Short mmCIF file of C-alpha atoms in Angstrom, two decimals:
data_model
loop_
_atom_site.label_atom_id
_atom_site.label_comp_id
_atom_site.label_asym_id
_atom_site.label_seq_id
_atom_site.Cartn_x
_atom_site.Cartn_y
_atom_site.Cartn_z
CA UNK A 1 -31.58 -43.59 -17.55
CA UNK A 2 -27.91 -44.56 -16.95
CA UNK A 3 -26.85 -43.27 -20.17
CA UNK A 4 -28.13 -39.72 -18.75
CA UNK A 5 -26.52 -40.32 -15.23
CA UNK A 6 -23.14 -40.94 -17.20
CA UNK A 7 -23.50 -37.54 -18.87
CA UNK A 8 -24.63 -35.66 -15.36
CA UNK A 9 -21.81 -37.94 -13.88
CA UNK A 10 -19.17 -36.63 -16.10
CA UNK A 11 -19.89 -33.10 -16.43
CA UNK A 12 -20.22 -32.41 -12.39
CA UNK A 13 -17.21 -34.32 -11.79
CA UNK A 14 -13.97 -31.85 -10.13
CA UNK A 15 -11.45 -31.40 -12.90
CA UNK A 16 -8.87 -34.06 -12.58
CA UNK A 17 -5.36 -32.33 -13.68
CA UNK A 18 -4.79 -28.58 -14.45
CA UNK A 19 -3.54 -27.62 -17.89
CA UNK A 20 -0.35 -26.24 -18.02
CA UNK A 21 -0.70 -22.62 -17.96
CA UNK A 22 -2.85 -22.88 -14.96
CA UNK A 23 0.13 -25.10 -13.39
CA UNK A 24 3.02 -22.42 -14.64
CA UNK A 25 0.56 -19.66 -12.82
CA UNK A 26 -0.30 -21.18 -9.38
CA UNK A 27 3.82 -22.23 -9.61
CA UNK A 28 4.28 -18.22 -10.12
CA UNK A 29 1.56 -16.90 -7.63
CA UNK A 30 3.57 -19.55 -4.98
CA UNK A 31 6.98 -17.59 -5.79
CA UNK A 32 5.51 -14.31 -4.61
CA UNK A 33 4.18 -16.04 -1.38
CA UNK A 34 8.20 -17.17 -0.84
CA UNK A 35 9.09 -14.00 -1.64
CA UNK A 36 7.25 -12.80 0.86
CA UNK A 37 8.28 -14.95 3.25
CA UNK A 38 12.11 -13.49 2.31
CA UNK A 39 11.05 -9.80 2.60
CA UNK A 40 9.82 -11.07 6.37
CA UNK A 41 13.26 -12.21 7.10
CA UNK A 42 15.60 -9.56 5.38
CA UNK A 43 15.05 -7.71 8.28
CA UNK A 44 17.36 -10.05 10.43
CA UNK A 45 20.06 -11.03 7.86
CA UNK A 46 23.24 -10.00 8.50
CA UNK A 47 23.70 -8.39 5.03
CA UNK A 48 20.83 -6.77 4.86
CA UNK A 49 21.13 -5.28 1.41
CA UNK A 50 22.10 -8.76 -0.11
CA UNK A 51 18.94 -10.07 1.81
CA UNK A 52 16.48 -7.57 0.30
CA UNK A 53 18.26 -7.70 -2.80
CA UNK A 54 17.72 -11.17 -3.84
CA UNK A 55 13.84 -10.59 -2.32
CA UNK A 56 12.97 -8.00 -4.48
CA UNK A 57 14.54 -10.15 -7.75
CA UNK A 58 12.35 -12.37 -6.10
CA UNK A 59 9.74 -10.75 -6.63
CA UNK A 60 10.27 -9.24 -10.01
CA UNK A 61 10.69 -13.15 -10.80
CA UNK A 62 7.15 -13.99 -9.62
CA UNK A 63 5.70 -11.26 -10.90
CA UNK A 64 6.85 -11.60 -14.55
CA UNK A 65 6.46 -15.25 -14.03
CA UNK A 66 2.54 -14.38 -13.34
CA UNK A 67 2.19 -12.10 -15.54
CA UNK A 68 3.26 -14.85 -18.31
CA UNK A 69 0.92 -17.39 -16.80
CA UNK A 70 -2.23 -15.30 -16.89
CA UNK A 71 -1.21 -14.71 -20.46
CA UNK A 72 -1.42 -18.19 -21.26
CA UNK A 73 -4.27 -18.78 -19.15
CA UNK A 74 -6.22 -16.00 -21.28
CA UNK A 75 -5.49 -16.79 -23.96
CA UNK A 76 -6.06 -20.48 -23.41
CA UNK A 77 -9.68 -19.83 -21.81
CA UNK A 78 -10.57 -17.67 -24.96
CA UNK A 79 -9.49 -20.77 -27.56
CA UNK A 80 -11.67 -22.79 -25.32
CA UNK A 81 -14.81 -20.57 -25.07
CA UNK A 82 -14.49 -19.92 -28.91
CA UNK A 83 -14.67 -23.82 -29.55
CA UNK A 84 -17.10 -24.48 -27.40
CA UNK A 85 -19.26 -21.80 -28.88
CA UNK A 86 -18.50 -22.91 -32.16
CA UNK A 87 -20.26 -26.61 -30.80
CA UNK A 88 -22.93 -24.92 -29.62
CA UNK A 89 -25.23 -26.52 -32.09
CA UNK A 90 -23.49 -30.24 -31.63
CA UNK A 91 -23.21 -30.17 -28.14
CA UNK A 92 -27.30 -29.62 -28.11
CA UNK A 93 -27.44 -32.55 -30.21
CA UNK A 94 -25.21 -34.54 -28.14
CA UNK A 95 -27.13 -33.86 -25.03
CA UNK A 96 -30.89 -34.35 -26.79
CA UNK A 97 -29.36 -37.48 -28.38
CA UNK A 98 -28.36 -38.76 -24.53
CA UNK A 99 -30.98 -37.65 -23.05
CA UNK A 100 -33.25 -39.22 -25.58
CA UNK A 101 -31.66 -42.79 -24.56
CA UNK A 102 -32.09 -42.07 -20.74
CA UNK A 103 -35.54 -41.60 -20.50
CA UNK A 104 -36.10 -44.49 -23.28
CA UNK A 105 -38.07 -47.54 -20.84
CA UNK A 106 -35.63 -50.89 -22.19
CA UNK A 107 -38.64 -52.62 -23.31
CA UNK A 108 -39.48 -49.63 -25.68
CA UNK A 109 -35.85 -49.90 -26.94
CA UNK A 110 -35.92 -53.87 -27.51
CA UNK A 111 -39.01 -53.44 -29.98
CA UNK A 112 -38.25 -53.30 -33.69
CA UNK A 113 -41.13 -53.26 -36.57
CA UNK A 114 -38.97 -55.68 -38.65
CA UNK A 115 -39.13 -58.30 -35.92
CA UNK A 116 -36.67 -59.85 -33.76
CA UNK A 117 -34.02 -59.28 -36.65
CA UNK A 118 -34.24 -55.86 -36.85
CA UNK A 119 -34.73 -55.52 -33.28
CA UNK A 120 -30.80 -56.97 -32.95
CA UNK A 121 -29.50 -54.61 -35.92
CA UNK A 122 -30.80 -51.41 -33.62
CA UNK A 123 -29.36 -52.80 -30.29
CA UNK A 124 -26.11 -53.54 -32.30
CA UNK A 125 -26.41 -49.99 -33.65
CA UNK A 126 -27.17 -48.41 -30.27
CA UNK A 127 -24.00 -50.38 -28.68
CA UNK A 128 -21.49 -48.55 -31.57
CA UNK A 129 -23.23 -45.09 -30.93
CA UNK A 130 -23.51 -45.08 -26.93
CA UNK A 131 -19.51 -44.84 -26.97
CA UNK A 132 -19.26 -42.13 -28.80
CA UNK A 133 -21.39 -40.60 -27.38
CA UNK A 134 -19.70 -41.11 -23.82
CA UNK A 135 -16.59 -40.07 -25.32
CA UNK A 136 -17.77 -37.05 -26.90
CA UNK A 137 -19.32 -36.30 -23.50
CA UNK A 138 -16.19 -36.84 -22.19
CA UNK A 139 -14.32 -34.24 -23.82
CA UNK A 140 -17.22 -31.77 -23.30
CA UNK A 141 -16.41 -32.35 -19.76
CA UNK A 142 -13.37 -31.75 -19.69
CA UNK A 143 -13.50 -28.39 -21.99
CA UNK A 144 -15.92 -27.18 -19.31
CA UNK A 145 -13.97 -28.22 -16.39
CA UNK A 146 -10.73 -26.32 -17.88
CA UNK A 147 -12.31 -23.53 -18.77
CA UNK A 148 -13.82 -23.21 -15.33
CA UNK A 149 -10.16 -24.18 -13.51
CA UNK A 150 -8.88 -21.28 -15.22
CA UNK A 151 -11.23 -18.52 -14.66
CA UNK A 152 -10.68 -19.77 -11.24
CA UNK A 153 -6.98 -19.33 -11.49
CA UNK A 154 -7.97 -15.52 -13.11
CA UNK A 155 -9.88 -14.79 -9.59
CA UNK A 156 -6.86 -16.24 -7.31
CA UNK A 157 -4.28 -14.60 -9.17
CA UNK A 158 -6.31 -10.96 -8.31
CA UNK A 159 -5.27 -11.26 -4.88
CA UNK A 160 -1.47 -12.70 -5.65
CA UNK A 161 -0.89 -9.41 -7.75
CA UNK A 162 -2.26 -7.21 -5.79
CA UNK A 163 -0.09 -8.20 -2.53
CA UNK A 164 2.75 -9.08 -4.78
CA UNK A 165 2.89 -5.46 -6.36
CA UNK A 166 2.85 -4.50 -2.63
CA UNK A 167 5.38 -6.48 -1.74
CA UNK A 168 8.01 -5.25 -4.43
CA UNK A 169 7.42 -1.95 -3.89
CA UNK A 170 7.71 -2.62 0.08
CA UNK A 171 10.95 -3.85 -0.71
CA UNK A 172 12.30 -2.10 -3.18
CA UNK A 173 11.67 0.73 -0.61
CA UNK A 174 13.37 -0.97 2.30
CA UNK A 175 16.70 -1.32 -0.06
CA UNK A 176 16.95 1.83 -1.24
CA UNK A 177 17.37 3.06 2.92
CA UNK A 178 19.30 -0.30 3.72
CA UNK A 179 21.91 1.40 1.19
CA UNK A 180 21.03 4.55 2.43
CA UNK A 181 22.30 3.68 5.95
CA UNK A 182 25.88 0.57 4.83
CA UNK A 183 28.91 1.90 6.20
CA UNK A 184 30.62 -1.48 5.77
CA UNK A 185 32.35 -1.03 2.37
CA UNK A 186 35.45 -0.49 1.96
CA UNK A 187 36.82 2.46 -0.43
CA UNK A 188 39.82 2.62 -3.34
CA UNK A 189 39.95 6.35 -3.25
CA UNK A 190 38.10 9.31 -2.72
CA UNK A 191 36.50 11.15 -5.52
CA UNK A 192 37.66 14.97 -6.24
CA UNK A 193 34.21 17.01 -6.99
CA UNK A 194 36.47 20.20 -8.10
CA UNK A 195 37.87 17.78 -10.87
CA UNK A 196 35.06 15.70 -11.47
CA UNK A 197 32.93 19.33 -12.61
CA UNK A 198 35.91 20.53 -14.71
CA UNK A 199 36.21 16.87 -16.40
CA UNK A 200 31.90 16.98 -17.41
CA UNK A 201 32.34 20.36 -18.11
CA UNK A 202 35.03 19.86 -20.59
CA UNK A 203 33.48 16.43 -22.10
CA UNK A 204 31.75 16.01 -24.99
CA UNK A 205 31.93 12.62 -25.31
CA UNK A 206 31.80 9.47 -23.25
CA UNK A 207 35.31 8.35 -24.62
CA UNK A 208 36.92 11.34 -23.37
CA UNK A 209 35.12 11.03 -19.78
CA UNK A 210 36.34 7.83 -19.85
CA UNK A 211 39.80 8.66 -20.37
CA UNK A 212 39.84 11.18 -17.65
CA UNK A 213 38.28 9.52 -15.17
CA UNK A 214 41.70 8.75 -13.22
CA UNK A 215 42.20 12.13 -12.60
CA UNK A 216 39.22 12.51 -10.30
CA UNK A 217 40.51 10.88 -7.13
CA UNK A 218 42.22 11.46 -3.93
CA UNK A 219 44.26 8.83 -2.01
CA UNK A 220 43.24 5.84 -4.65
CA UNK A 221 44.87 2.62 -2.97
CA UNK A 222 47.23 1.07 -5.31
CA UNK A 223 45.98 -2.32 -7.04
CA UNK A 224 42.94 -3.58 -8.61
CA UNK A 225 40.22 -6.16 -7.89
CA UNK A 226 41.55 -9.45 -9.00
CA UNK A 227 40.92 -10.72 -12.80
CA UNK A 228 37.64 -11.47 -14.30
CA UNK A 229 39.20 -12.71 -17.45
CA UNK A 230 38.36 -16.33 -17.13
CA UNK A 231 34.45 -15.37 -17.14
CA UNK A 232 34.45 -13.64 -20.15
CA UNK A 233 31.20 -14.32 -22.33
CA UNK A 234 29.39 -15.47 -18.99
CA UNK A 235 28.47 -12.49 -17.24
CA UNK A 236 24.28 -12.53 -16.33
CA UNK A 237 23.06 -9.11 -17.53
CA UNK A 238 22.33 -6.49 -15.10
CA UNK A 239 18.76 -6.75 -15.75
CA UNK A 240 16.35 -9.16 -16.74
CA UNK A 241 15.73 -8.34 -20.21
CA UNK A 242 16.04 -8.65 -23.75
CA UNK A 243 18.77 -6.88 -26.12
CA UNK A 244 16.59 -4.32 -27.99
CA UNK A 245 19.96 -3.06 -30.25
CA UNK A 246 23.19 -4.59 -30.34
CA UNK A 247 26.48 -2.73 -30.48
CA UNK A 248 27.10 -0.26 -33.52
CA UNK A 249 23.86 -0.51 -34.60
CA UNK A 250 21.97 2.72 -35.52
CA UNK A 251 18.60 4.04 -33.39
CA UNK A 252 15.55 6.02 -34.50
CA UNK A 253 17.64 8.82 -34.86
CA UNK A 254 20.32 7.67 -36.58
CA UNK A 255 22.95 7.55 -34.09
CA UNK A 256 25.42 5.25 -33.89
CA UNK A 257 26.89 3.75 -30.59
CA UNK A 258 28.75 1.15 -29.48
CA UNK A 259 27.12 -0.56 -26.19
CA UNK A 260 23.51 -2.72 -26.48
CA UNK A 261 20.29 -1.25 -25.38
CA UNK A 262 18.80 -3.88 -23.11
CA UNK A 263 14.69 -3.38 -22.74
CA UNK A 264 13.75 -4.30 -18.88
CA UNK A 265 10.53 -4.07 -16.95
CA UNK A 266 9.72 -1.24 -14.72
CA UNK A 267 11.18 -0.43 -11.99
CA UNK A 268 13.92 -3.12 -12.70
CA UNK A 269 16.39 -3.35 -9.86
CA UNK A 270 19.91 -3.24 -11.77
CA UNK A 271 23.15 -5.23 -10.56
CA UNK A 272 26.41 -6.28 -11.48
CA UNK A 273 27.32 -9.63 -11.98
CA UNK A 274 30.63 -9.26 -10.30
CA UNK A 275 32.93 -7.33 -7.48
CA UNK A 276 33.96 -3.63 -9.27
CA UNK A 277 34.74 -0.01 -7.65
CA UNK A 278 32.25 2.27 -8.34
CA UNK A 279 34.33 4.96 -10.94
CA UNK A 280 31.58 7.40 -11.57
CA UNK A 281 27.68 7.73 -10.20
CA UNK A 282 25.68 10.79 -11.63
CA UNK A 283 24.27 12.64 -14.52
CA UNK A 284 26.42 12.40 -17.56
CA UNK A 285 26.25 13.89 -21.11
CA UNK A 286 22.54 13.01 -22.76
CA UNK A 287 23.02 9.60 -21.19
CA UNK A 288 20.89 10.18 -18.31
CA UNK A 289 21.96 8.80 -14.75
CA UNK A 290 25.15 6.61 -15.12
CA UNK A 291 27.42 4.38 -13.23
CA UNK A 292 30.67 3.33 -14.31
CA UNK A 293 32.10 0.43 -12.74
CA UNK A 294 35.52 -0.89 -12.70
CA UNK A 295 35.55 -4.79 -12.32
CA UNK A 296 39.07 -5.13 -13.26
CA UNK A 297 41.80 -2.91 -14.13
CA UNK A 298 41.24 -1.04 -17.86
CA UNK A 299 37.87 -2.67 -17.64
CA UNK A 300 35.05 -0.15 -17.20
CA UNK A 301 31.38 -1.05 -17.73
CA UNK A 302 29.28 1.95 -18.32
CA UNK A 303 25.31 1.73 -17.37
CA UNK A 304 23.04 4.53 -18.67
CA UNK A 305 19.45 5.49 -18.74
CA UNK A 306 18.90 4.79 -14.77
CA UNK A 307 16.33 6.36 -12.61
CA UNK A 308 18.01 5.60 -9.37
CA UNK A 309 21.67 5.05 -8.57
CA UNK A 310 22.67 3.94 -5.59
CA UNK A 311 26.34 3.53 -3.90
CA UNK A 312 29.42 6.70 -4.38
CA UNK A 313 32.35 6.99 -6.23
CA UNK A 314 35.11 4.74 -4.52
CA UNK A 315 33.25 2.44 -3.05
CA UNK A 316 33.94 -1.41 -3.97
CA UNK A 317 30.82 -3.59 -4.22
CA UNK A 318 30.53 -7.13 -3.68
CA UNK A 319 28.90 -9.41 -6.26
CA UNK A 320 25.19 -9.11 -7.07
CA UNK A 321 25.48 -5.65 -5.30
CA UNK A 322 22.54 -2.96 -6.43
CA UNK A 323 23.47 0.28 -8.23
CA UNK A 324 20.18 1.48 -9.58
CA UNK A 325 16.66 0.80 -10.21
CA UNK A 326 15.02 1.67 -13.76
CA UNK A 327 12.03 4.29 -14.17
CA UNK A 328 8.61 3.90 -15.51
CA UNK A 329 5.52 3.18 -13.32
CA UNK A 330 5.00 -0.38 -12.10
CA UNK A 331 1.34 -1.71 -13.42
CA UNK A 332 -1.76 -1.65 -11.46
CA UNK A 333 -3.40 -5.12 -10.90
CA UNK A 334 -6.13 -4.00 -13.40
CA UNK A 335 -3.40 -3.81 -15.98
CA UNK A 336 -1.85 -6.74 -15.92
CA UNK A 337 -5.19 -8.23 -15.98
CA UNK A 338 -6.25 -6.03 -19.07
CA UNK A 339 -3.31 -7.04 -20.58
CA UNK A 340 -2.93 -10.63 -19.82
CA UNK A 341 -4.24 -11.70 -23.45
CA UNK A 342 -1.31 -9.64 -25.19
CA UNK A 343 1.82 -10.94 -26.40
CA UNK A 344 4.68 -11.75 -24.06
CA UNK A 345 7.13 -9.19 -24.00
CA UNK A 346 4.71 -6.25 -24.08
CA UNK A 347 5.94 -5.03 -19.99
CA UNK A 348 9.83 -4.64 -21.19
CA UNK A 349 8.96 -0.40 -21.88
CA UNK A 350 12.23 0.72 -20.02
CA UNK A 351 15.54 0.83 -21.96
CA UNK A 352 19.14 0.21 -20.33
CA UNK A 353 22.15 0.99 -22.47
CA UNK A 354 25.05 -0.70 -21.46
CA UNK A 355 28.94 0.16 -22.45
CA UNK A 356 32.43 -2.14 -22.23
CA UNK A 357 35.67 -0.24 -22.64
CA UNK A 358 38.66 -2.06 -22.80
CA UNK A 359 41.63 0.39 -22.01
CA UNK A 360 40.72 3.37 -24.15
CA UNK A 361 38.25 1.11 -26.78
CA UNK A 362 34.60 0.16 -26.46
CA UNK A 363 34.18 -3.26 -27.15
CA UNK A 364 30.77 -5.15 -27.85
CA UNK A 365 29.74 -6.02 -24.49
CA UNK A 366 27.95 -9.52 -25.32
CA UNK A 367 31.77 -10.41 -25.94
CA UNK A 368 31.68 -10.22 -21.78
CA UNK A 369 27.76 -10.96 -20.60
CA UNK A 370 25.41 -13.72 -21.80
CA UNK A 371 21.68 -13.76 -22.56
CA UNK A 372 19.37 -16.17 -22.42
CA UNK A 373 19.17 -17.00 -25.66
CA UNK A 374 23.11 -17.78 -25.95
CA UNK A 375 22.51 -20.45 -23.13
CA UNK A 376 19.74 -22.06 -24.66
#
């Protein structure tokens, strides 16, 4: 019978390590707990906006983060259950096979019709096969145990989402009236709105909007914020993302333009990577809501395609600083469940086109801002 207690034995055992996309999903479900912990004390941070800006990329990180780690875990648990189907019929014969030598009595087993000879060739026989045996009841084990760790991890994760996708939205909420309400930052100039309506009225094209942009203000202090020069190439995009289209490179429809089209998540919060005075904020052209930021003098980056913006024309904004938020509907827990088998990369539906003029010329804007794929 101890041959059958050593199967029992293994497969009731608790699993003894978590594979690694159950390890990258707990480590992602923990980040929105953190993040939570953040959104708690935004409320008493002296720079509010900073605080609740760095919670809710908090919480975009956690949630993408868990959205990739129930990916794996699916599709993990599926390569699993398909294997383990496909033993069906050898995992019956490994457990008759063991069960067979449990309920054997040892005298029955010592017996051999060929005498004590062949009664020393079985035993010898039975000590090569019992290993295997054991080992391949080992791995069956294991298989189950994994398989049942990470439907586990499904059933915890419900309950991460769900107050995580709360939390974001909680937040994202509580920045958009924390900008609402900042009176703290100081101004270059103050915009013209006679002008600025004559200038979109007589603008057919981003370049020329561009060019007449100084004509817009009132009272603009002289000066500039100081160089950015010596980041060049560095600059984190305003968005987590991927580059969709790179500069100059023709869409759907044929057109031709020369910024990148960056695809984000939902409801992306957008930021720049460094101090600039806010140029121009509003509806522009067929580019949808833009801001134009200044970092530098004859710098302007141009973002397009917004659903939010936040800050006015004038204003200078600190580093990491929030100037919109991308459209598109956040997923329901359900979703990201439904679609946790997919393919990574499946959530990035929203599209952020992004524009660097140098003096009166567009230049490729990866020539300023990095990706993740030029650091690795």
């Amino acid at each position: 019978m101890k041959h059958l207690a050593l199967l029992l034995t293994l497969l009731a055992a608790p699993a003894l390590a978590q594979d690694d996309p159950a390890v990258a999903a707990r480590a992602a479900a923990e980040a929105l707990v953190q993040a939570q912990e953040q959104l708690d004390e935004a409320d008493s941070a002296r720079d509010r906006v900073a605080a609740l800006t760095t919670t809710v990329r908090a919480y975009e990180d956690g949630l993408a983060a868990l959205r990739e780690g129930l990916r794996r875990v699916s599709i993990r648990e599926l390569e699993l259950s398909q294997a383990l189907q496909a033993q069906e019929g050898e995992i019956s014969r490994l457990l008759g096979a063991l069960m067979t030598i449990g309920q054997s009595d040892a005298p029955t087993l010592a017996l051999h019709p060929s005498g004590p000879t062949g009664t020393a060739r079985a035993g010898m026989l039975l000590s090569d096969v019992t290993p295997a045996l054991a080992t391949q009841a080992a791995a069956l084990r294991a298989d189950l145990e994994e398989v049942a760790a990470l439907r586990q991890m499904q059933e915890e994760a419900v309950t991460r989402l769900t107050e995580g996708l709360s939390g974001v939205q909680q937040a994202r909420t509580e920045l958009s009236q924390a900008i609402d309400e900042r009176q703290d930052l100081p101004r270059r100039f103050t915009e013209d709105p006679v002008r600025t309506a004559i200038l979109i009225a007589g603008t057919e094209t981003l370049e020329e909007f561009a060019a007449g942009l100084g004509q817009m203000t009132e009272d603009e202090a002289q000066g500039s914020l100081p160089s950015i020069t010596d980041r060049k190439g560095y600059l984190p995009l305003p968005a987590p993302g991927e580059i969709l289209r790179g500069a100059g490179e023709r869409d759907a429809a044929g057109v031709q333009r020369p910024g990148v089209v960056i695809g984000t998540a939902p409801r992306a919060l957008v930021t720049i990577p460094t101090a600039a005075t806010i140029r121009y904020v509003g509806p522009l052209l067929d580019y949808g809501l833009v801001t134009i930021l200044e970092p530098q003098a004859d710098l302007l980056i141009v973002l397009a395609g917004l659903a939010e913006v936040y800050g006015r024309a004038g204003q200078v904004l600190p580093a990491g600083s929030p100037v919109g938020m991308m459209g598109g509907q956040m997923p329901t827990t359900d979703a990201v469940l439904s679609q946790s088998g997919e393919e990574g990369g499946a959530e990035l539906t929203e599209t952020l086109y992004m524009e660097v003029r140098e003096g009166d010329d567009p230049v490729d804007p990866l020539t300023w801002f990095s990706t993740d794929k030029d650091d690795a």
